[in-house]
Tab-separated table of C-alpha atoms in Angstrom:
chain	number	residue	atom	x	y	z
A	1	MET	CA	0.000	0.000	0.000
A	2	LYS	CA	1.338	3.456	-0.904
A	3	ILE	CA	1.451	6.003	1.923
A	4	ILE	CA	2.214	9.752	1.965
A	5	LEU	CA	4.058	10.677	5.164
A	6	LEU	CA	2.656	13.640	7.081
A	7	GLN	CA	5.669	13.967	9.383
A	8	ASP	CA	9.271	12.834	9.642
A	9	GLU	CA	9.468	9.258	10.896
A	10	LYS	CA	12.849	7.775	11.768
A	11	LYS	CA	12.532	4.400	10.031
A	12	LEU	CA	10.113	5.383	7.262
A	13	GLY	CA	11.242	8.675	5.741
A	14	LYS	CA	10.744	12.419	5.653
A	15	LYS	CA	7.549	14.474	5.524
A	16	GLY	CA	6.031	14.409	2.022
A	17	ASP	CA	7.730	11.163	0.948
A	18	VAL	CA	5.632	8.495	-0.758
A	19	ILE	CA	6.538	5.094	0.671
A	20	GLU	CA	5.426	1.515	0.153
A	21	ALA	CA	4.209	-0.165	3.364
A	22	SER	CA	2.519	-3.474	4.025
A	23	GLU	CA	-1.263	-3.433	4.369
A	24	GLY	CA	-1.278	-4.399	8.054
A	25	TYR	CA	1.484	-1.969	9.070
A	26	ALA	CA	-0.288	0.883	7.308
A	27	ARG	CA	-3.772	0.119	8.726
A	28	ASN	CA	-2.636	-0.659	12.289
A	29	TYR	CA	0.228	1.770	12.855
A	30	ILE	CA	0.716	4.533	10.252
A	31	LEU	CA	-2.902	5.583	9.660
A	32	PRO	CA	-4.180	5.471	13.298
A	33	LYS	CA	-1.195	7.465	14.599
A	34	LYS	CA	-1.681	10.001	11.763
A	35	ILE	CA	1.908	9.540	10.598
A	36	GLY	CA	0.688	9.253	7.017
A	37	VAL	CA	-2.316	9.053	4.720
A	38	GLU	CA	-3.171	6.682	1.902
A	39	ALA	CA	-1.794	7.808	-1.468
A	40	THR	CA	-5.078	8.335	-3.303
A	41	PRO	CA	-5.140	10.505	-6.448
A	42	LYS	CA	-6.688	13.384	-4.428
A	43	ASN	CA	-3.991	13.152	-1.725
A	44	MET	CA	-1.243	12.951	-4.363
A	45	ASN	CA	-2.605	16.119	-6.026
A	46	ASP	CA	-2.765	17.866	-2.637
A	47	LEU	CA	0.863	16.869	-1.996
A	48	LYS	CA	1.927	18.251	-5.392
A	49	LEU	CA	0.146	21.571	-4.730
A	50	GLN	CA	1.621	21.785	-1.233
A	51	LYS	CA	5.177	21.220	-2.529
A	52	ALA	CA	4.661	23.880	-5.231
A	53	ASN	CA	3.417	26.336	-2.598
A	54	GLU	CA	6.375	25.578	-0.301
A	55	SER	CA	8.868	26.132	-3.125
A	56	ARG	CA	7.187	29.436	-4.019
A	57	ILE	CA	7.349	30.606	-0.393
A	58	ALA	CA	11.005	29.528	-0.122
A	59	GLN	CA	11.830	31.549	-3.258
A	60	GLU	CA	10.056	34.620	-1.848
A	61	GLN	CA	12.033	34.320	1.402
A	62	LEU	CA	15.281	34.016	-0.560
A	63	ASP	CA	14.452	37.131	-2.614
A	64	ALA	CA	13.557	39.085	0.542
A	65	ALA	CA	16.830	38.041	2.189
A	66	LYS	CA	18.826	39.168	-0.871
A	67	ALA	CA	17.046	42.543	-0.836
A	68	LEU	CA	17.754	42.979	2.875
A	69	ALA	CA	21.425	42.082	2.327
A	70	GLU	CA	21.699	44.893	-0.246
A	71	VAL	CA	20.117	47.337	2.218
A	72	LEU	CA	22.513	46.271	4.997
A	73	GLU	CA	25.577	46.831	2.820
A	74	THR	CA	24.597	50.430	2.064
A	75	LYS	CA	24.069	51.463	5.705
A	76	GLN	CA	26.398	51.849	8.655
A	77	VAL	CA	25.564	51.487	12.344
A	78	THR	CA	27.387	53.387	15.091
A	79	VAL	CA	27.766	51.836	18.540
A	80	LYS	CA	29.109	53.870	21.452
A	81	ILE	CA	30.968	52.290	24.372
A	82	LYS	CA	32.584	53.772	27.442
A	83	ALA	CA	36.306	54.380	27.499
A	84	GLY	CA	38.752	54.594	30.358
A	85	GLU	CA	42.070	56.315	30.754
A	86	GLY	CA	44.255	56.377	27.666
A	87	GLY	CA	41.275	55.761	25.345
A	88	LYS	CA	40.944	52.057	26.196
A	89	ALA	CA	37.458	50.608	25.831
A	90	PHE	CA	35.620	49.002	28.744
A	91	GLY	CA	34.246	45.626	27.670
A	92	SER	CA	33.263	44.804	24.118
A	93	VAL	CA	30.358	45.282	21.725
A	94	SER	CA	27.918	42.353	21.574
A	95	SER	CA	25.540	41.309	18.822
A	96	LYS	CA	22.639	42.409	21.056
A	97	GLU	CA	24.020	45.956	21.203
A	98	ILE	CA	24.555	46.008	17.424
A	99	ALA	CA	20.956	44.846	16.783
A	100	ALA	CA	19.555	47.451	19.208
A	101	ALA	CA	21.637	50.258	17.671
A	102	TYR	CA	20.577	49.261	14.149
A	103	LYS	CA	16.904	49.309	15.140
A	104	GLU	CA	17.329	52.698	16.799
A	105	GLN	CA	19.258	54.289	13.933
A	106	HIS	CA	17.600	52.723	10.869
A	107	ASN	CA	14.246	51.480	12.267
A	108	LEU	CA	14.835	47.947	10.988
A	109	ASP	CA	14.942	44.773	13.078
A	110	ILE	CA	17.870	42.372	12.821
A	111	ASP	CA	17.824	39.224	14.927
A	112	LYS	CA	20.829	39.270	17.281
A	113	LYS	CA	21.291	35.527	16.733
A	114	LYS	CA	21.904	36.100	13.027
A	115	ILE	CA	24.771	38.517	13.620
A	116	GLN	CA	28.029	36.570	13.420
A	117	LEU	CA	30.915	38.163	15.272
A	118	THR	CA	34.158	36.436	14.305
A	119	GLU	CA	36.080	38.456	16.891
A	120	SER	CA	34.956	40.556	19.839
A	121	LEU	CA	34.822	44.272	19.061
A	122	LYS	CA	36.984	45.620	21.893
A	123	ASN	CA	38.648	48.550	20.148
A	124	PHE	CA	37.379	51.701	18.520
A	125	GLY	CA	37.158	51.705	14.754
A	126	THR	CA	35.140	50.365	11.846
A	127	TYR	CA	34.402	46.655	11.451
A	128	GLU	CA	32.715	44.431	8.860
A	129	VAL	CA	30.234	42.051	10.515
A	130	SER	CA	28.481	39.126	8.794
A	131	VAL	CA	24.711	38.742	9.126
A	132	LYS	CA	23.261	35.317	8.216
A	133	LEU	CA	19.892	36.283	6.706
A	134	HIS	CA	19.096	32.979	4.990
A	135	PRO	CA	20.942	29.667	4.620
A	136	GLN	CA	22.074	30.866	1.175
A	137	VAL	CA	22.414	34.621	1.875
A	138	THR	CA	24.943	36.358	4.120
A	139	GLY	CA	24.987	40.135	4.278
A	140	LYS	CA	27.769	42.476	5.404
A	141	LEU	CA	27.080	45.162	7.992
A	142	THR	CA	29.489	47.997	8.735
A	143	VAL	CA	29.769	48.703	12.472
A	144	LYS	CA	31.553	51.809	13.707
A	145	VAL	CA	32.593	51.631	17.361
A	146	THR	CA	33.066	55.067	18.958
A	147	GLU	CA	33.687	56.486	22.414
A	148	ALA	CA	30.633	57.480	24.444
């Protein structure tokens, strides 16, 4: 019996896969636990439409991420930190502070978890910071660290 999986199942396959299962296994385990549905022509058509919709949404998200990456590269964010004697900075700039400063200065939200700091920003100056916007898109953000 052909079954369309509704969720990921360790020994059977991934969500959306069409598998071949024995009659008893399908009727007594897969269907009652709502792990899958029988692969009727209607269900197969629904699966095809659902996959087309998911690919369209994924493409829209990719395009939006590319557009946001272009916007990020044109703008600069300034973060101010306290300095001690001799112009040495106290502490370092975190991704949370960068995200808050960007929202304040450009009125655009960036998730602090997506900001990838390769090194801690402990000195004054201008830095290039990577922002992972999408699995396929990484934008560059210019961060200027100044004295408060």
